[in-house]
């Protein structure tokens, strides 16, 4: 009798443990973020001020938008390191073509989105059709884009951005900067789409096993191609958000965003190699990185030390997830 | 019965014989490509073949070549090392800072620089082994850490001063060949021998081909991986030291670009990023192609901005070539297996 109840107890305990572990995969990044926020609030009283919190969100918006695209590509088993250069291209084209005129805002946006679609199509042709290595292919497009940026600008920044466009960053909706609203809307659409739409299910299917997905009648090439195109277009939107915030088109804008976006995605629990992960985790990953930079600035830590801590956070953040996965699989 | 058996032996021997050569030289198409580039270079820039320019080309190969040999070992086990650029900068500034113009400090400076590279490699290897985090992310993290340490150390300005003897070595040459080129040649030769003639070399291919199979064959995968990263980190530091010999001060960003350039050279040389295929022989060719192209574009007065675009196009071409090679190998393997099955079926039918 007692052995039965013992076994039952053990089973419940194990069930509880599994439940916590599964939830942990979802809430882990948010738990880390919460600890970080509480710690920051204790360290620096300025941290919890409304101005600072709004500032954090405004800083996080461009990285969030590009990291959402990166999430899609990593979910289908790829990677895109060209996004940083594409962001720079966007700010350069935007800063030059708007010519301080409100009438040029619309056409310029269409133009840069077109550039994003073309870059995404090149990735589709090479990575999906020819089956080249994603890392090296996007490295190649990154080099080409940065070279073209430098040739076009000669290295000089362009800042012909009309005030109306900068309203994207300065303007508020219910006290929230517009670019943050844009980022949250994109996140909401993607989150819902990945959970509820057939396309979302196909992304997970292709990412976890391309051959099986194809046998199940999914056109895997199309799904992968759309992920790459979406990633490039989101990088362009991220570039527009960045341009609205800084007001200057610069070849160095977006520097490091490719690696920051990948780090945010992985810290958020999306698996390298595809098939597992969620948009919400990526948002937490982005906020973790941004809060970290913010608290360093508030504390006056040298930006060289930033680099060191960022490296540690990236490794530890991803390691927490990796060991979790190993436990789950064994 | 005996006839199909014979033919299968012949089938197996042909590629093995070919592979015995390409293990040392890399793929044949690579050297053909190099030849074409040399011919075009000679036509485009008349002074390309002058002995002064050729020794320049050799000189440009030295740091990239040394890093790329290390990068090859890491990529062979399906890893990657993005920390090499930061390690080069760190070795460069550490050496210059310690030497500070004094010849007597040179040995200590070199020892510290190489030690620092070794430690970076050690950290990479240990962290990857312990955490199973993808190598890309771990080395990205250490790259950030190493850059931060270098900036803290130098204050992000040019730093330290070389001793006279360093510049004597760096600018000196034996005949038309720069002295330090012999260092690169030595490292490449030792690398080739280690890759092809030692059990460690064999283990690299085994781990890269299939970690699971390697482990069940009794190979200590963790140890192989650790050694590969330690060698890669140390060689990056060697490249940083070699580069310092031609500089007037330590620069905290001196290694910038060497991470992607070395990976491009390795991939161009026919080594698969998925591991287990390729080798140092091809990397030597890849380094030569990249160096010659840079040189020719400089001679032809191509702007450094355009050179970046050209480099990107080369990377894309290389990756397409690599993809088609992968497909061909896969096709050959499939043909081999189906052929064998057909022969086996035929043999059974004959026996029955």
XYZ file of C-alpha atoms in Angstrom:
682
model
C 0.000 0.000 0.000
C 2.699 2.405 1.076
C 4.880 1.440 -1.856
C 2.058 2.273 -4.196
C 1.556 5.722 -2.652
C 5.342 6.217 -2.657
C 5.449 5.426 -6.343
C 2.498 7.703 -6.854
C 4.271 10.475 -4.910
C 7.445 9.962 -6.879
C 5.481 10.075 -10.115
C 3.786 13.324 -9.069
C 7.120 14.787 -8.026
C 8.657 13.763 -11.324
C 5.642 15.159 -13.139
C 5.968 18.396 -11.229
C 9.683 18.512 -12.028
C 9.000 17.955 -15.739
C 6.290 20.581 -15.632
C 8.659 23.105 -14.059
C 11.295 22.182 -16.610
C 8.950 22.667 -19.558
C 7.680 25.933 -18.120
C 11.267 26.950 -17.455
C 11.970 26.633 -21.169
C 9.227 29.223 -21.712
C 9.729 31.458 -18.693
C 13.478 31.021 -18.186
C 14.499 34.055 -20.248
C 11.777 36.147 -18.574
C 12.973 35.002 -15.142
C 16.489 36.130 -16.027
C 15.117 39.449 -17.256
C 13.127 39.897 -14.039
C 16.210 39.222 -11.892
C 18.152 41.682 -14.018
C 15.486 44.374 -13.648
C 15.191 43.890 -9.874
C 18.983 43.965 -9.556
C 19.204 47.093 -11.686
C 16.503 48.839 -9.673
C 18.411 48.081 -6.466
C 21.743 49.236 -7.904
C 20.594 52.426 -9.559
C 17.580 54.474 -8.428
C 17.489 56.198 -11.833
C 16.775 52.868 -13.507
C 13.081 52.640 -12.625
C 12.263 56.207 -13.734
C 9.688 56.375 -16.510
C 12.080 58.295 -18.753
C 14.699 55.588 -18.428
C 12.253 52.722 -18.968
C 10.850 54.399 -22.096
C 14.420 54.950 -23.213
C 15.211 51.260 -22.820
C 12.210 50.338 -24.959
C 13.210 52.879 -27.595
C 16.740 51.489 -27.692
C 15.441 47.939 -27.827
C 13.016 48.497 -30.728
C 15.412 48.228 -33.727
C 17.213 45.216 -32.263
C 13.864 43.610 -31.480
C 12.592 43.979 -35.036
C 15.718 42.484 -36.588
C 15.917 39.734 -33.955
C 12.340 38.697 -34.827
C 13.438 38.129 -38.430
C 16.530 36.300 -37.218
C 14.232 34.050 -35.139
C 12.372 32.943 -38.278
C 15.613 32.110 -40.120
C 17.086 30.226 -37.155
C 13.775 28.368 -36.725
C 14.084 26.952 -40.259
C 17.655 25.883 -39.480
C 19.522 28.798 -41.068
C 21.320 31.955 -39.972
C 21.635 35.459 -41.434
C 24.715 37.549 -40.613
C 24.014 40.082 -43.361
C 21.312 41.931 -41.382
C 23.746 44.428 -39.821
C 25.032 45.533 -43.234
C 21.472 45.655 -44.584
C 20.482 47.938 -41.692
C 23.385 50.231 -42.613
C 22.273 50.181 -46.269
C 18.766 51.148 -45.193
C 19.945 54.107 -43.110
C 22.282 55.240 -45.907
C 19.598 55.079 -48.612
C 17.015 56.590 -46.260
C 19.343 59.378 -45.188
C 20.128 60.244 -48.811
C 16.868 59.766 -50.681
C 14.455 61.496 -48.315
C 16.138 64.846 -49.091
C 14.463 66.565 -46.151
C 11.140 66.308 -47.964
C 8.044 64.683 -46.497
C 6.875 63.670 -49.980
C 9.938 61.445 -50.413
C 9.312 59.398 -47.273
C 6.855 56.985 -48.907
C 8.896 56.265 -52.079
C 12.096 55.880 -50.041
C 10.462 53.344 -47.755
C 9.201 51.414 -50.788
C 12.705 51.497 -52.265
C 14.468 50.153 -49.171
C 11.828 47.460 -48.638
C 12.454 46.496 -52.285
C 16.180 46.264 -51.539
C 15.349 44.018 -48.594
C 13.221 41.737 -50.770
C 16.044 41.487 -53.335
C 18.601 40.565 -50.672
C 16.183 37.968 -49.290
C 15.629 36.558 -52.788
C 19.407 36.248 -53.309
C 19.619 34.303 -50.043
C 16.695 32.129 -51.164
C 18.313 31.374 -54.516
C 21.661 30.487 -53.011
C 20.919 28.939 -49.633
C 17.621 27.226 -50.442
C 17.918 26.401 -54.135
C 21.652 25.810 -54.592
C 21.961 24.655 -50.941
C 25.007 26.762 -50.127
C 26.078 27.200 -46.520
C 23.916 29.883 -44.877
C 26.639 31.386 -42.680
C 29.127 31.881 -45.506
C 26.512 32.989 -48.047
C 25.140 35.712 -45.790
C 28.738 36.635 -44.937
C 29.254 37.189 -48.671
C 26.168 39.389 -49.017
C 27.246 41.234 -45.879
C 30.605 42.065 -47.478
C 28.960 43.131 -50.748
C 26.441 45.361 -48.953
C 29.049 47.015 -46.711
C 31.299 47.597 -49.714
C 28.447 49.164 -51.677
C 27.544 51.352 -48.682
C 31.105 52.661 -48.523
C 31.335 53.213 -52.287
C 28.013 55.072 -52.325
C 28.713 57.351 -49.362
C 32.488 57.564 -49.523
C 32.292 56.937 -45.785
C 30.515 60.237 -45.024
C 27.226 60.130 -43.049
C 23.969 61.233 -44.691
C 21.417 63.069 -42.618
C 18.718 64.442 -44.936
C 15.943 62.990 -42.803
C 12.732 65.070 -42.548
C 11.336 65.750 -39.084
C 8.104 63.968 -39.933
C 10.020 60.697 -40.332
C 11.808 61.233 -37.041
C 8.373 61.396 -35.402
C 8.509 57.591 -35.623
C 10.911 57.698 -32.726
C 9.846 60.912 -30.970
C 6.109 60.530 -31.458
C 4.115 58.739 -28.782
C 1.039 56.566 -28.713
C -0.320 56.427 -25.150
C 3.116 57.492 -23.956
C 4.907 54.726 -25.869
C 7.302 55.727 -28.684
C 5.888 54.800 -32.098
C 8.853 52.576 -33.054
C 8.194 50.534 -29.929
C 4.548 50.180 -30.986
C 5.705 49.066 -34.441
C 8.086 46.508 -32.919
C 5.386 45.164 -30.594
C 2.833 44.892 -33.408
C 5.320 42.920 -35.542
C 6.113 40.711 -32.545
C 2.396 40.143 -31.923
C 1.704 39.216 -35.533
C 4.657 36.815 -35.659
C 3.846 35.268 -32.303
C 0.248 34.660 -33.335
C 1.280 33.505 -36.823
C 3.794 30.965 -35.518
C 1.303 29.543 -33.035
C -1.920 29.567 -34.983
C -1.304 29.688 -38.729
C -0.443 26.820 -41.047
C 2.580 28.775 -42.169
C 3.820 28.851 -38.573
C 3.387 25.100 -38.222
C 5.237 24.616 -41.512
C 8.168 26.684 -40.249
C 8.525 24.379 -37.221
C 8.060 21.288 -39.391
C 10.709 22.319 -41.911
C 13.081 23.411 -39.161
C 12.910 20.173 -37.210
C 13.056 17.796 -40.170
C 13.098 19.077 -43.719
C 12.846 15.674 -45.363
C 9.887 14.638 -43.237
C 8.173 17.965 -43.838
C 8.564 17.483 -47.574
C 7.166 13.952 -47.353
C 4.193 15.455 -45.546
C 3.532 17.629 -48.574
C 5.064 20.893 -47.344
C 6.911 22.894 -49.977
C 9.946 23.324 -47.764
C 11.804 25.522 -50.249
C 9.010 28.054 -50.233
C 8.804 28.090 -46.433
C 12.570 28.555 -46.067
C 12.638 31.202 -48.789
C 9.864 33.189 -47.110
C 11.782 33.045 -43.823
C 14.886 34.537 -45.456
C 12.897 37.228 -47.282
C 10.985 38.097 -44.087
C 14.294 38.354 -42.232
C 15.757 40.772 -44.789
C 12.597 42.899 -44.886
C 12.485 43.038 -41.080
C 16.152 44.089 -41.097
C 15.148 46.946 -43.418
C 12.300 47.958 -41.080
C 14.752 47.796 -38.197
C 17.059 50.086 -40.204
C 14.204 52.540 -40.717
C 13.482 52.490 -36.971
C 17.149 53.116 -36.262
C 17.234 55.947 -38.804
C 14.221 57.545 -37.120
C 15.996 57.343 -33.774
C 19.472 58.586 -34.743
C 18.490 60.749 -37.740
C 21.671 59.927 -39.632
C 22.398 57.427 -42.363
C 25.769 55.893 -41.603
C 27.752 52.953 -42.957
C 28.562 52.030 -39.352
C 24.900 51.977 -38.268
C 23.789 48.468 -37.483
C 27.332 47.404 -36.674
C 27.183 44.384 -34.409
C 23.413 44.004 -34.840
C 23.858 40.716 -36.693
C 25.630 39.178 -33.734
C 23.448 40.888 -31.114
C 20.333 39.625 -32.875
C 21.660 36.064 -33.019
C 22.642 36.283 -29.355
C 19.175 37.573 -28.415
C 17.478 34.736 -30.304
C 19.635 32.055 -28.672
C 19.406 33.568 -25.173
C 15.648 33.520 -25.743
C 15.774 29.740 -26.022
C 15.464 29.210 -29.776
C 17.657 26.294 -30.810
C 20.460 26.623 -33.313
C 19.643 24.123 -36.055
C 15.959 24.916 -36.112
C 12.566 23.592 -35.171
C 12.434 24.779 -31.576
C 11.876 28.191 -30.087
C 9.498 31.087 -29.801
C 9.171 34.747 -30.550
C 8.443 35.603 -26.900
C 11.835 34.231 -25.895
C 13.526 36.449 -28.458
C 11.769 39.510 -27.029
C 13.056 38.577 -23.571
C 16.540 38.046 -25.041
C 16.508 41.494 -26.645
C 15.345 43.121 -23.402
C 18.011 41.267 -21.397
C 20.748 42.655 -23.646
C 19.290 46.177 -23.701
C 18.700 46.381 -19.930
C 22.248 45.194 -19.404
C 23.688 47.952 -21.617
C 21.414 50.493 -19.971
C 22.415 49.668 -16.408
C 26.080 49.810 -17.423
C 25.571 53.279 -18.832
C 23.782 54.387 -15.674
C 26.597 52.999 -13.539
C 29.224 54.640 -15.736
C 30.966 51.336 -16.466
C 33.507 51.789 -19.274
C 32.194 50.584 -22.594
C 35.237 48.348 -22.878
C 34.018 46.456 -19.824
C 30.650 46.266 -21.619
C 32.255 44.078 -24.225
C 33.624 41.700 -21.617
C 30.322 41.334 -19.773
C 28.403 41.019 -23.041
C 30.629 38.113 -24.059
C 30.075 36.408 -20.704
C 26.304 36.975 -20.864
C 26.038 35.567 -24.376
C 27.929 32.400 -23.454
C 26.205 31.901 -20.097
C 22.763 32.777 -21.479
C 23.047 30.216 -24.253
C 24.717 27.669 -21.950
C 21.761 27.769 -19.555
C 19.546 26.776 -22.425
C 21.907 24.163 -23.862
C 22.299 22.183 -20.661
C 18.528 22.303 -20.294
C 18.168 20.760 -23.679
C 20.703 18.063 -22.873
C 18.840 17.118 -19.701
C 15.595 16.982 -21.603
C 17.024 14.710 -24.284
C 18.744 12.266 -21.917
C 31.238 -14.280 -58.754
C 34.855 -13.167 -58.802
C 34.380 -10.633 -61.571
C 32.120 -8.157 -59.732
C 34.306 -8.449 -56.650
C 37.317 -7.384 -58.707
C 35.552 -4.433 -60.243
C 34.447 -3.213 -56.841
C 38.090 -3.251 -55.715
C 39.007 -1.109 -58.727
C 36.082 1.192 -57.996
C 37.304 1.702 -54.498
C 40.935 2.152 -55.383
C 40.537 4.957 -57.900
C 39.151 7.572 -55.545
C 41.485 6.477 -52.766
C 44.501 7.084 -54.988
C 43.173 10.495 -55.937
C 42.451 11.318 -52.350
C 45.994 10.353 -51.352
C 47.237 13.307 -53.412
C 44.482 15.800 -52.599
C 44.992 15.163 -48.899
C 48.259 17.034 -49.309
C 47.391 19.504 -52.066
C 43.701 20.256 -51.735
C 41.334 19.962 -54.703
C 42.776 20.266 -58.203
C 40.261 22.892 -59.379
C 41.585 25.212 -56.706
C 45.091 25.282 -58.163
C 43.637 25.632 -61.658
C 41.705 28.653 -60.395
C 44.897 30.028 -58.850
C 46.702 29.562 -62.178
C 43.936 31.414 -64.025
C 44.077 34.244 -61.491
C 47.883 34.487 -61.862
C 47.595 34.620 -65.660
C 44.879 37.293 -65.488
C 46.924 39.191 -62.895
C 49.944 39.203 -65.185
C 47.834 40.546 -68.035
C 46.063 43.188 -65.919
C 49.039 44.477 -63.966
C 52.345 44.409 -65.834
C 54.504 44.626 -62.726
C 52.670 41.738 -61.018
C 55.477 39.304 -61.838
C 58.283 41.626 -60.716
C 60.271 39.995 -57.935
C 59.582 42.952 -55.679
C 55.831 42.559 -56.062
C 55.971 38.801 -55.696
C 57.788 39.133 -52.395
C 55.057 41.582 -51.436
C 52.429 38.939 -52.198
C 54.301 36.410 -50.072
C 54.505 38.959 -47.258
C 50.749 39.579 -47.374
C 50.105 35.842 -47.098
C 51.965 35.438 -43.795
C 49.453 36.452 -41.099
C 46.357 35.245 -42.973
C 48.046 31.930 -43.790
C 49.085 31.266 -40.207
C 45.581 31.982 -38.843
C 43.915 30.000 -41.606
C 45.936 26.854 -40.797
C 44.523 26.952 -37.262
C 41.047 27.797 -38.518
C 41.206 24.739 -40.818
C 41.723 22.365 -37.879
C 38.718 23.836 -36.060
C 36.480 23.764 -39.137
C 37.530 20.151 -39.844
C 35.853 19.145 -36.564
C 32.726 21.067 -37.633
C 33.575 24.009 -35.378
C 34.536 27.584 -36.123
C 36.644 30.206 -34.335
C 35.424 33.810 -34.522
C 37.821 34.871 -31.759
C 40.953 34.816 -33.944
C 40.710 38.490 -34.957
C 40.443 39.639 -31.350
C 43.261 37.272 -30.385
C 45.528 38.754 -33.063
C 44.870 42.266 -31.755
C 45.501 41.142 -28.199
C 48.774 39.382 -29.082
C 49.873 42.410 -31.100
C 49.207 44.956 -28.340
C 50.513 42.705 -25.546
C 53.783 42.165 -27.395
C 54.244 45.851 -28.189
C 53.312 46.938 -24.690
C 55.733 44.554 -23.012
C 58.621 45.169 -25.436
C 58.302 48.978 -25.245
C 61.289 49.438 -27.533
C 63.651 47.215 -25.511
C 65.264 44.273 -27.337
C 65.767 42.458 -24.033
C 61.986 42.305 -23.524
C 61.250 40.608 -26.843
C 61.338 36.970 -25.617
C 59.068 37.773 -22.679
C 56.716 39.716 -24.949
C 56.443 36.864 -27.420
C 55.932 34.348 -24.620
C 53.113 36.398 -23.081
C 51.466 37.002 -26.473
C 51.529 33.297 -27.368
C 50.408 32.369 -23.864
C 47.444 34.703 -24.181
C 46.446 33.068 -27.471
C 46.789 29.639 -25.896
C 44.529 30.661 -23.015
C 41.863 31.977 -25.410
C 41.952 28.661 -27.285
C 41.802 26.758 -24.003
C 38.759 28.735 -22.847
C 37.040 28.176 -26.195
C 37.694 24.436 -26.116
C 36.722 23.941 -22.469
C 33.525 26.005 -22.714
C 32.399 24.273 -25.923
C 33.115 20.854 -24.411
C 31.365 21.605 -21.135
C 28.304 23.533 -22.293
C 27.605 22.204 -25.807
C 26.894 25.775 -26.857
C 27.488 26.152 -30.626
C 31.115 27.086 -31.353
C 29.936 30.136 -33.289
C 28.352 31.618 -30.153
C 31.100 30.649 -27.715
C 33.878 32.108 -29.871
C 31.728 35.158 -30.544
C 31.472 35.619 -26.785
C 35.202 35.151 -26.196
C 35.907 37.525 -29.103
C 33.853 40.172 -27.307
C 35.645 39.457 -24.022
C 39.132 39.518 -25.578
C 38.377 42.768 -27.427
C 37.159 44.319 -24.174
C 40.326 43.251 -22.347
C 42.506 44.607 -25.186
C 40.688 47.959 -25.118
C 40.967 48.179 -21.323
C 44.677 47.417 -21.578
C 45.427 49.897 -24.360
C 42.751 52.538 -23.783
C 41.864 51.961 -27.451
C 44.864 53.934 -28.673
C 48.038 52.832 -30.397
C 50.156 51.267 -27.798
C 53.776 50.290 -27.086
C 56.755 50.243 -29.366
C 58.648 47.485 -31.200
C 62.357 46.758 -30.682
C 64.713 47.255 -33.616
C 65.319 43.524 -33.951
C 61.618 42.931 -34.581
C 61.526 45.256 -37.560
C 64.804 43.747 -38.808
C 63.055 40.373 -38.917
C 59.774 41.712 -40.253
C 61.244 43.707 -43.112
C 64.172 41.355 -43.784
C 64.204 38.765 -46.528
C 66.424 35.963 -47.763
C 66.730 36.575 -51.483
C 63.234 37.609 -52.602
C 61.533 35.595 -49.849
C 60.592 37.407 -46.625
C 62.081 35.790 -43.509
C 58.667 35.377 -41.863
C 57.367 33.522 -44.910
C 59.550 30.634 -43.813
C 57.668 30.657 -40.510
C 54.362 30.345 -42.394
C 55.806 27.623 -44.646
C 57.035 25.739 -41.592
C 53.667 25.994 -39.838
C 51.812 24.887 -42.989
C 54.210 21.936 -43.506
C 53.945 20.784 -39.893
C 50.175 21.214 -40.125
C 50.011 19.055 -43.244
C 52.096 16.328 -41.649
C 50.024 16.394 -38.462
C 46.831 16.274 -40.517
C 47.912 13.375 -42.742
C 50.428 11.379 -40.780
C 49.368 11.442 -37.132
C 46.523 9.842 -35.250
C 45.438 13.317 -34.111
C 44.965 14.256 -37.768
C 42.902 11.143 -38.381
C 40.821 11.896 -35.281
C 40.089 15.415 -36.586
C 38.451 13.939 -39.686
C 36.654 11.300 -37.645
C 35.187 13.807 -35.176
C 34.191 16.131 -38.004
C 32.647 13.303 -40.022
C 30.507 11.988 -37.198
C 31.058 12.775 -33.556
C 28.922 9.823 -32.534
C 30.851 7.295 -34.623
C 34.150 8.813 -33.502
C 33.121 8.476 -29.867
C 32.016 4.893 -30.247
C 35.323 4.125 -31.994
C 37.061 5.111 -28.771
C 38.263 8.543 -29.871
C 38.331 11.049 -27.040
C 36.260 13.640 -28.836
C 36.568 16.274 -26.083
C 40.333 16.045 -26.063
C 40.583 16.317 -29.869
C 38.326 19.358 -29.807
C 40.253 21.011 -26.979
C 43.582 20.511 -28.763
C 42.186 21.886 -32.039
C 40.954 25.095 -30.362
C 44.182 25.514 -28.393
C 46.218 25.205 -31.606
C 43.910 27.642 -33.383
C 44.142 30.229 -30.592
C 47.908 29.879 -30.366
C 48.361 30.197 -34.135
C 46.221 33.351 -34.097
C 48.648 34.753 -31.518
C 51.594 33.677 -33.718
C 49.983 35.603 -36.582
C 49.618 38.617 -34.290
C 53.306 38.377 -33.344
C 54.340 37.998 -36.997
C 52.261 41.038 -37.927
C 53.811 43.085 -35.110
C 57.240 42.645 -36.686
C 56.249 45.047 -39.435
C 54.424 47.610 -37.332
C 55.535 50.751 -35.537
C 53.149 50.316 -32.618
C 50.527 47.974 -31.240
C 47.061 48.664 -32.632
C 44.006 47.454 -30.680
C 42.117 46.784 -33.933
C 45.009 45.300 -35.915
C 43.346 41.902 -36.237
C 40.034 43.200 -37.570
C 38.640 41.150 -40.488
C 40.943 38.171 -39.920
C 38.061 36.108 -38.515
C 35.940 36.175 -41.682
C 38.962 36.280 -44.027
C 40.419 33.129 -42.515
C 37.059 31.339 -42.716
C 36.705 32.455 -46.344
C 40.195 31.144 -47.157
C 39.396 27.786 -45.567
C 36.056 27.440 -47.379
C 37.592 28.615 -50.651
C 40.174 25.863 -50.123
C 37.413 23.259 -50.253
C 37.029 22.466 -46.555
C 33.400 21.822 -45.665
C 31.958 23.897 -42.799
C 30.049 20.781 -41.798
C 33.385 19.182 -40.936
C 35.250 16.027 -41.835
C 36.231 16.992 -45.361
C 39.016 19.148 -46.793
C 42.244 20.155 -45.147
C 45.236 22.445 -44.865
C 46.413 21.806 -48.440
C 43.356 23.533 -49.853
C 43.626 26.319 -47.294
C 47.137 27.160 -48.549
C 45.642 27.603 -52.031
C 42.732 29.636 -50.659
C 45.122 31.967 -48.817
C 47.195 32.383 -51.983
C 44.114 33.263 -54.051
C 42.866 35.858 -51.558
C 46.326 37.436 -51.174
C 46.947 37.591 -54.935
C 43.523 39.106 -55.592
C 44.127 41.773 -52.919
C 47.535 42.502 -54.425
C 46.286 42.753 -58.002
C 43.423 45.025 -56.998
C 45.907 47.269 -55.192
C 48.180 47.318 -58.246
C 45.243 48.105 -60.517
C 44.234 50.994 -58.229
C 40.886 49.477 -57.214
C 39.527 51.365 -54.205
C 39.479 49.574 -50.873
C 35.676 49.916 -50.858
C 35.342 48.076 -54.161
C 37.744 45.435 -52.844
C 35.237 44.624 -50.095
C 32.513 44.049 -52.722
C 34.862 41.841 -54.765
C 35.720 39.845 -51.645
C 32.006 39.298 -51.051
C 31.514 38.070 -54.617
C 34.462 35.673 -54.222
C 32.939 34.314 -51.019
C 29.634 33.713 -52.841
C 31.401 31.959 -55.741
C 33.368 29.822 -53.297
C 30.267 28.790 -51.422
C 28.490 27.803 -54.652
C 31.522 25.738 -55.683
C 31.557 24.119 -52.260
C 27.843 23.296 -52.525
C 28.274 21.650 -55.915
C 31.250 19.650 -54.643
C 29.170 18.485 -51.685
C 26.399 17.420 -54.038
C 28.833 15.557 -56.283
C 30.360 13.708 -53.331
C 26.880 12.815 -52.095
C 25.990 11.610 -55.598
C 29.137 9.502 -55.803
C 28.430 7.970 -52.424
C 24.876 7.139 -53.471
C 26.077 5.632 -56.767
C 28.674 3.636 -54.854
C 26.135 2.229 -52.412
C 23.484 1.428 -55.030
C 26.166 -0.123 -57.265
C 27.318 -2.289 -54.416
C 23.744 -3.318 -53.623
C 23.105 -4.144 -57.263
C 26.277 -6.212 -57.407
C 25.339 -7.962 -54.181
C 21.893 -8.721 -55.605
C 23.506 -9.952 -58.823
C 25.926 -12.135 -56.825
C 23.105 -13.636 -54.842
C 21.176 -14.347 -58.005
C 24.243 -16.026 -59.541
C 24.824 -18.076 -56.370
C 21.144 -19.052 -56.207
